[in-house]
Coordinates of N, CA and C in Angstrom, one line a residue:
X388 N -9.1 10.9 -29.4 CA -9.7 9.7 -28.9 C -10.7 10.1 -27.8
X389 N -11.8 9.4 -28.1 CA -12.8 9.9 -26.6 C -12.8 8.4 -25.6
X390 N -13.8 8.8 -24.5 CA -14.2 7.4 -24.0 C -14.6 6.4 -24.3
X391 N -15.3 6.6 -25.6 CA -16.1 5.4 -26.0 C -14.7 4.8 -26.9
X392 N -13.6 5.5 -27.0 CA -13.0 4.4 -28.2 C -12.7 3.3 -27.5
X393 N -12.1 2.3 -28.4 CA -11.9 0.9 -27.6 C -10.4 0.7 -26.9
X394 N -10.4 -0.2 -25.9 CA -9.1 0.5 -25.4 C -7.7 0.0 -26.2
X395 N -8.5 -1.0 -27.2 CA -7.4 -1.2 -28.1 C -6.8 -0.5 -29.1
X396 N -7.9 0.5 -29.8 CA -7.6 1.5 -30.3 C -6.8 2.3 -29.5
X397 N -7.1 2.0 -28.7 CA -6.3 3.5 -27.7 C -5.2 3.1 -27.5
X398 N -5.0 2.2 -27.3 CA -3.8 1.3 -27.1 C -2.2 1.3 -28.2
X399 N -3.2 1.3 -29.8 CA -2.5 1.0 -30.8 C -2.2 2.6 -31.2
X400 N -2.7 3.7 -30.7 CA -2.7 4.9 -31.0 C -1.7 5.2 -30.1
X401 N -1.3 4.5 -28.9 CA 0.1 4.9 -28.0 C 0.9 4.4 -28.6
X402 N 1.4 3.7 -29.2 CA 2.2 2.8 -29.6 C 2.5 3.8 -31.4
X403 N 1.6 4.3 -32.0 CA 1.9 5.1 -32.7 C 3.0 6.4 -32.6
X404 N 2.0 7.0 -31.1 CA 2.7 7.9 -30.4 C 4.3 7.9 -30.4
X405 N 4.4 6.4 -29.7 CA 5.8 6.4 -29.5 C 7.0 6.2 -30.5
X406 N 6.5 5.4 -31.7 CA 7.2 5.7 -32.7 C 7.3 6.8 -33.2
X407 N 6.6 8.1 -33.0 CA 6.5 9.2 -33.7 C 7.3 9.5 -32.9
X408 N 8.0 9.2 -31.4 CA 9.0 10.3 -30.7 C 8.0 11.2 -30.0
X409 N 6.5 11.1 -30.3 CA 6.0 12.4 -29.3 C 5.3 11.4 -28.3
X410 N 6.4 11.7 -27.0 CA 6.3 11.3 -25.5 C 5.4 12.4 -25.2
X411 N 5.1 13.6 -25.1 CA 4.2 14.3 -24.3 C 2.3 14.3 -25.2
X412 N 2.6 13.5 -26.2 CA 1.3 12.9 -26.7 C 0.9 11.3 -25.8
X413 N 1.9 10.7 -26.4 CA 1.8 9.2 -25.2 C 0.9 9.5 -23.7
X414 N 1.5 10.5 -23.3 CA 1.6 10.7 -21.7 C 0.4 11.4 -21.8
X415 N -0.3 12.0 -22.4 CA -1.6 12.7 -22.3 C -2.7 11.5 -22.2
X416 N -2.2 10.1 -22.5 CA -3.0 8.9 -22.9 C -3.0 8.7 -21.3
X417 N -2.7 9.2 -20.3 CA -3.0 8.7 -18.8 C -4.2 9.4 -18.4
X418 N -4.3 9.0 -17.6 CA -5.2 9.4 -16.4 C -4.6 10.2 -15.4
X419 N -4.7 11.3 -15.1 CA -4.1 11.8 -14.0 C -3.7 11.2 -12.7
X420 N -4.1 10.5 -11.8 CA -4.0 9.2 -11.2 C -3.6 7.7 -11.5
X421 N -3.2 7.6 -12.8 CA -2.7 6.4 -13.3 C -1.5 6.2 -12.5
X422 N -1.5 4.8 -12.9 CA 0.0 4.0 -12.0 C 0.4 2.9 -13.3
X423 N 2.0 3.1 -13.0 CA 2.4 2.5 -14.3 C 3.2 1.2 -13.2
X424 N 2.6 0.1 -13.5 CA 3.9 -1.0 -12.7 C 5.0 -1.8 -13.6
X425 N 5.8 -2.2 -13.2 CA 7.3 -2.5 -14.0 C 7.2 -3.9 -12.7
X426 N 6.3 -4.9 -12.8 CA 6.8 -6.4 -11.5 C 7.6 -6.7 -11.9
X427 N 8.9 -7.0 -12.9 CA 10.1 -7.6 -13.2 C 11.5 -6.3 -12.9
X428 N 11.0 -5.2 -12.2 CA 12.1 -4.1 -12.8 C 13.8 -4.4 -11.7
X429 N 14.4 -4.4 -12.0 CA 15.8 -4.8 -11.3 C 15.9 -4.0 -10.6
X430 N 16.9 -4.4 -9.5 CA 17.1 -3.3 -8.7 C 17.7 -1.6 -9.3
X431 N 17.2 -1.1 -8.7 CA 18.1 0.5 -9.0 C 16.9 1.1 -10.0
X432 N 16.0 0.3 -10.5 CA 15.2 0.7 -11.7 C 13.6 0.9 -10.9
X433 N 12.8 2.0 -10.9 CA 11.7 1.8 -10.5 C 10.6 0.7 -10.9
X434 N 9.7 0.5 -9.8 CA 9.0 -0.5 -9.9 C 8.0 0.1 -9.7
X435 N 7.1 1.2 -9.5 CA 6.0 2.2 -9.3 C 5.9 3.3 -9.7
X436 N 5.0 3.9 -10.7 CA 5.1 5.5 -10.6 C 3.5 5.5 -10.4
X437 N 3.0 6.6 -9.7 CA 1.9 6.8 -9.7 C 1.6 8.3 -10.2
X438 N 0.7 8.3 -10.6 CA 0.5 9.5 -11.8 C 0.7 10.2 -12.5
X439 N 0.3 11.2 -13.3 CA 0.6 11.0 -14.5 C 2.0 11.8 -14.5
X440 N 2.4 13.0 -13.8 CA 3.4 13.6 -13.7 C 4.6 12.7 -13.8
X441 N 4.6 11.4 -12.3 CA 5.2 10.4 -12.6 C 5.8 9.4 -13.9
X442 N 4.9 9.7 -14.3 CA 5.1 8.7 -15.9 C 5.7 10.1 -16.9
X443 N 4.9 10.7 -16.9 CA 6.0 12.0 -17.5 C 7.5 11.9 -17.4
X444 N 7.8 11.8 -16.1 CA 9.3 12.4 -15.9 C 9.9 11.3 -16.1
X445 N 9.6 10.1 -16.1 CA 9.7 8.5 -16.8 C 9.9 8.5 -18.1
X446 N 8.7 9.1 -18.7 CA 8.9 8.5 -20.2 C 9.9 9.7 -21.0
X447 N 10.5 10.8 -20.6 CA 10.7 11.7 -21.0 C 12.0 11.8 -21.7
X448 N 13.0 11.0 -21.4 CA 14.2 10.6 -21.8 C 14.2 9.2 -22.7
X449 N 12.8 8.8 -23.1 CA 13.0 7.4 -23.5 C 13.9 7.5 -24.6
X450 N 13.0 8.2 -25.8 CA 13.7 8.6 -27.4 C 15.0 9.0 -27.4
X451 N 16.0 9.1 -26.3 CA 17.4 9.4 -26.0 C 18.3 8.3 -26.1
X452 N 17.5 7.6 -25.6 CA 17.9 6.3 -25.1 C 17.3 4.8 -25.7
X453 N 16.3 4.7 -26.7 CA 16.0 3.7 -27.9 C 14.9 4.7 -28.3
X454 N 16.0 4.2 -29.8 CA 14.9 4.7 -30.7 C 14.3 3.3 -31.5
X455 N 12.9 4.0 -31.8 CA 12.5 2.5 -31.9 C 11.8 3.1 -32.8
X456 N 11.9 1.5 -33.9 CA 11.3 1.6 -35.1 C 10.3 1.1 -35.7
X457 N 9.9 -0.3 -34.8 CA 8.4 -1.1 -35.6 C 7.9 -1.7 -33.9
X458 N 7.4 -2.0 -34.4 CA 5.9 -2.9 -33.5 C 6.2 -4.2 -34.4
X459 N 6.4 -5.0 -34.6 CA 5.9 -6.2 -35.7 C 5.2 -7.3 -35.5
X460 N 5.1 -7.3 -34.1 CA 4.0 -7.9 -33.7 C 3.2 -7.4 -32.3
X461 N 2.0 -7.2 -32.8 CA 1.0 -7.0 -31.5 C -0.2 -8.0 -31.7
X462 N -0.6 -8.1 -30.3 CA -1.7 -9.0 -30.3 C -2.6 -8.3 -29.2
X463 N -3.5 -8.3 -29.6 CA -4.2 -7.7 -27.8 C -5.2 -8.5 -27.7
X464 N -6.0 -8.6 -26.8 CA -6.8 -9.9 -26.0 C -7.5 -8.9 -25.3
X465 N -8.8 -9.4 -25.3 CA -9.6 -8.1 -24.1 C -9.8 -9.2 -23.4
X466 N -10.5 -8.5 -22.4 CA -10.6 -9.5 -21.0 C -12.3 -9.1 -20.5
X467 N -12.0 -10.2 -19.6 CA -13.9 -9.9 -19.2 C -14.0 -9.0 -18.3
X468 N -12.6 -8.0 -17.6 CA -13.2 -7.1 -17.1 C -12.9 -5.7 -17.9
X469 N -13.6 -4.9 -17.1 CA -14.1 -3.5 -18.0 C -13.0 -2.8 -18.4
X470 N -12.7 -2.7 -19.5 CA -11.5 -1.8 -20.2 C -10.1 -2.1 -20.1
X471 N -10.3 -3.7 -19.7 CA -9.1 -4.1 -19.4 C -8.6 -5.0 -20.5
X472 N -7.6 -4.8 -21.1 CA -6.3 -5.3 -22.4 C -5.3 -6.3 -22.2
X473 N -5.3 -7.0 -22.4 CA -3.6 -8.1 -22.1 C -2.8 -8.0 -23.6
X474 N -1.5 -7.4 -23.6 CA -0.7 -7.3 -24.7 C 0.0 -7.9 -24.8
X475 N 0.5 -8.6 -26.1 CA 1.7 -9.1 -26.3 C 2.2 -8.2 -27.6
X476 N 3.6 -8.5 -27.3 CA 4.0 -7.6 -28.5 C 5.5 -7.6 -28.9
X477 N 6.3 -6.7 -29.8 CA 7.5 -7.4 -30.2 C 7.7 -5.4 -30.2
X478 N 9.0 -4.9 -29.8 CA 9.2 -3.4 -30.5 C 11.0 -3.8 -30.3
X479 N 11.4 -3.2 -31.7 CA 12.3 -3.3 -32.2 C 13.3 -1.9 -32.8
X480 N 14.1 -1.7 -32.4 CA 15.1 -0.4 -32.5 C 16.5 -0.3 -33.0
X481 N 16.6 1.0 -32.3 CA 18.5 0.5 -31.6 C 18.2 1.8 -30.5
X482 N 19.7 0.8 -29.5 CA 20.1 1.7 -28.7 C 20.8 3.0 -28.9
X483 N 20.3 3.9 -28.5 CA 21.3 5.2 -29.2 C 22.5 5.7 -28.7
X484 N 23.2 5.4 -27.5 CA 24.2 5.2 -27.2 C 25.0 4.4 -27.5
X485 N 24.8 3.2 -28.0 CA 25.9 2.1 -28.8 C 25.6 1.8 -30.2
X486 N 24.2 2.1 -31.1 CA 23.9 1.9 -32.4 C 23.9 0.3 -32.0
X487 N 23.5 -0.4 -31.2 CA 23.1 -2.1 -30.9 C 21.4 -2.0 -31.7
X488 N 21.8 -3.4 -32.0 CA 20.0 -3.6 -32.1 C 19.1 -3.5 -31.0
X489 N 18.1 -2.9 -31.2 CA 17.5 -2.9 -29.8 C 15.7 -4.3 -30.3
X490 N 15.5 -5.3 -29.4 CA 14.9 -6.2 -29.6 C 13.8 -6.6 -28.7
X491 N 13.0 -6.3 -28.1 CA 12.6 -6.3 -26.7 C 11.2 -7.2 -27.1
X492 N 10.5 -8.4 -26.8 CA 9.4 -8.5 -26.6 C 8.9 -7.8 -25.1
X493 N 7.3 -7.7 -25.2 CA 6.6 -7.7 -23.7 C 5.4 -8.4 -23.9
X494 N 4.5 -8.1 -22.5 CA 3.9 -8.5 -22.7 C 2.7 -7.6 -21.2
X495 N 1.7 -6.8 -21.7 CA 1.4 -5.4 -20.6 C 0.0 -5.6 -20.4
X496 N -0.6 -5.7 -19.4 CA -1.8 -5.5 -18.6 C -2.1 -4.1 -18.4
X497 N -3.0 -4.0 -19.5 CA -3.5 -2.1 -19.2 C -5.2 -2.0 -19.0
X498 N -5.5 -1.3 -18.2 CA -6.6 -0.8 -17.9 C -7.2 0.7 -18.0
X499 N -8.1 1.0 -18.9 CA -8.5 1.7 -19.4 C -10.2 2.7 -18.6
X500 N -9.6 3.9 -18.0 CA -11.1 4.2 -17.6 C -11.8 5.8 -18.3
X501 N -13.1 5.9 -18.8 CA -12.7 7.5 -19.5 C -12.2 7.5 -20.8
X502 N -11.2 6.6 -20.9 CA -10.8 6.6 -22.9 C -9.2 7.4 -22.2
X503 N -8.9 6.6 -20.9 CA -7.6 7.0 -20.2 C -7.2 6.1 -19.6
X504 N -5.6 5.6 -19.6 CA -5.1 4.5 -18.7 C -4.7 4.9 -17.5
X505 N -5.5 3.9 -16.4 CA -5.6 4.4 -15.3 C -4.4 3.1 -14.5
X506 N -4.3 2.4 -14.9 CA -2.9 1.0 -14.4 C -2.6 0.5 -15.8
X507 N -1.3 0.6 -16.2 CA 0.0 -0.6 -16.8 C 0.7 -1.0 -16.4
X508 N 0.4 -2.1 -16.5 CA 1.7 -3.4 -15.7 C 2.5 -4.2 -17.2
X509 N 3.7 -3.4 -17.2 CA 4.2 -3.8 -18.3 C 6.1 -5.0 -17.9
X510 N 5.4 -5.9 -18.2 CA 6.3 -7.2 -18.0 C 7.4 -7.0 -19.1
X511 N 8.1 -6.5 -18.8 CA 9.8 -6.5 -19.8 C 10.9 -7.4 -19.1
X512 N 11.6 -7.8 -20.2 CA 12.6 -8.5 -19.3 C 13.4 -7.8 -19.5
X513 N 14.3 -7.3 -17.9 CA 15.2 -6.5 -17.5 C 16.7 -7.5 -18.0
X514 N 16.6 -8.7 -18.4 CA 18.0 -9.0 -18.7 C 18.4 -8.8 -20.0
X515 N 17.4 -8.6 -21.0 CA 17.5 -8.0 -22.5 C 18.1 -6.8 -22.8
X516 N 18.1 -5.8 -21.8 CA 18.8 -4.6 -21.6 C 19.4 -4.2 -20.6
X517 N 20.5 -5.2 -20.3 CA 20.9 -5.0 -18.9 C 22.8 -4.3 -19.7
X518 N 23.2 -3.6 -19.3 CA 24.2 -2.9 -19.6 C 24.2 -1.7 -20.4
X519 N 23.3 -1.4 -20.8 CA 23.0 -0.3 -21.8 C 21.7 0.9 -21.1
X520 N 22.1 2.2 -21.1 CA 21.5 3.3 -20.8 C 21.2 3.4 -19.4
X521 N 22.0 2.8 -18.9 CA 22.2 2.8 -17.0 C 21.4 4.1 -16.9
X522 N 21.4 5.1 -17.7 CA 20.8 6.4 -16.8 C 19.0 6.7 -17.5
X523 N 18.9 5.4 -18.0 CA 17.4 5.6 -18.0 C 16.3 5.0 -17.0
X524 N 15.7 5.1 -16.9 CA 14.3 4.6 -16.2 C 14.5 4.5 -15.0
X525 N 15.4 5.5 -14.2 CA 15.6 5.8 -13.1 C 16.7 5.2 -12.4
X526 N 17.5 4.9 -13.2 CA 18.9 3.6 -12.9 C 19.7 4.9 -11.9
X527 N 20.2 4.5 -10.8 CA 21.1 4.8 -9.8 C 22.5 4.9 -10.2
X528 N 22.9 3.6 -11.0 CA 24.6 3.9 -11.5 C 24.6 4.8 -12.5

């Protein structure tokens, strides 16, 4: 992917990433300076990572912890400012600690500079997965 792609391509090409299990492809999709926000994340769970190393050490345990199998629904919306995406979307799994369904809509604010995300603000609801994988996404207990 270069700069000129659109950041929705770039977008739908992470999202490939992540079904394929290759997190150190995902994570190449940052910007060195990127900042990933979580505004809903519960206590104990980070609410900031700033760069890309950051998001690295974040996303690195996800596939341990849901494996996820479709997208079934995405919607992206561009916006009037530059390289900026509003997502909605549906990803659907299981948890790999309990074999539960895993079901999550969101809904992510990404900003794209270079043909690289430079801010995601990804709105998940923290009560959809509240008891399961305590030791991901930086959980304390």
């Amino acid at each position: 992917m270069t700069a000129r792609t659109a950041p929705e391509d770039l977008y739908r090409q992470g999202l490939r990433l992540l079904l394929d299990k290759d997190i150190p492809g995902r994570v190449d999709l940052w910007d060195e300076n990127g900042v990933f926000e979580f505004p809903f994340a519960p206590e104990g769970r980070p609410r900031r990572l700033e760069g890309k190393d950051a998001v690295a050490a974040y996303m690195r345990g996800y596939p341990d912890h849901i494996d996820l199998h479709d997208f079934p629904y995405v919607e992206i919306h561009r916006t009037d400012a530059p390289g900026m995406i509003v997502v909605e979307m549906r990803g659907v799994g299981r948890v790999v600690e309990t074999g539960a369904p895993f079901d999550m809509s969101y809904i992510a604010v990404v900003t794209f500079e270079g043909g690289l995300i430079v801010r995601y603000r990804d709105y998940w609801n923290p009560l959809a997965v509240a008891g399961f994988a305590e030791g991901f996404a930086g959980s304390g207990r």
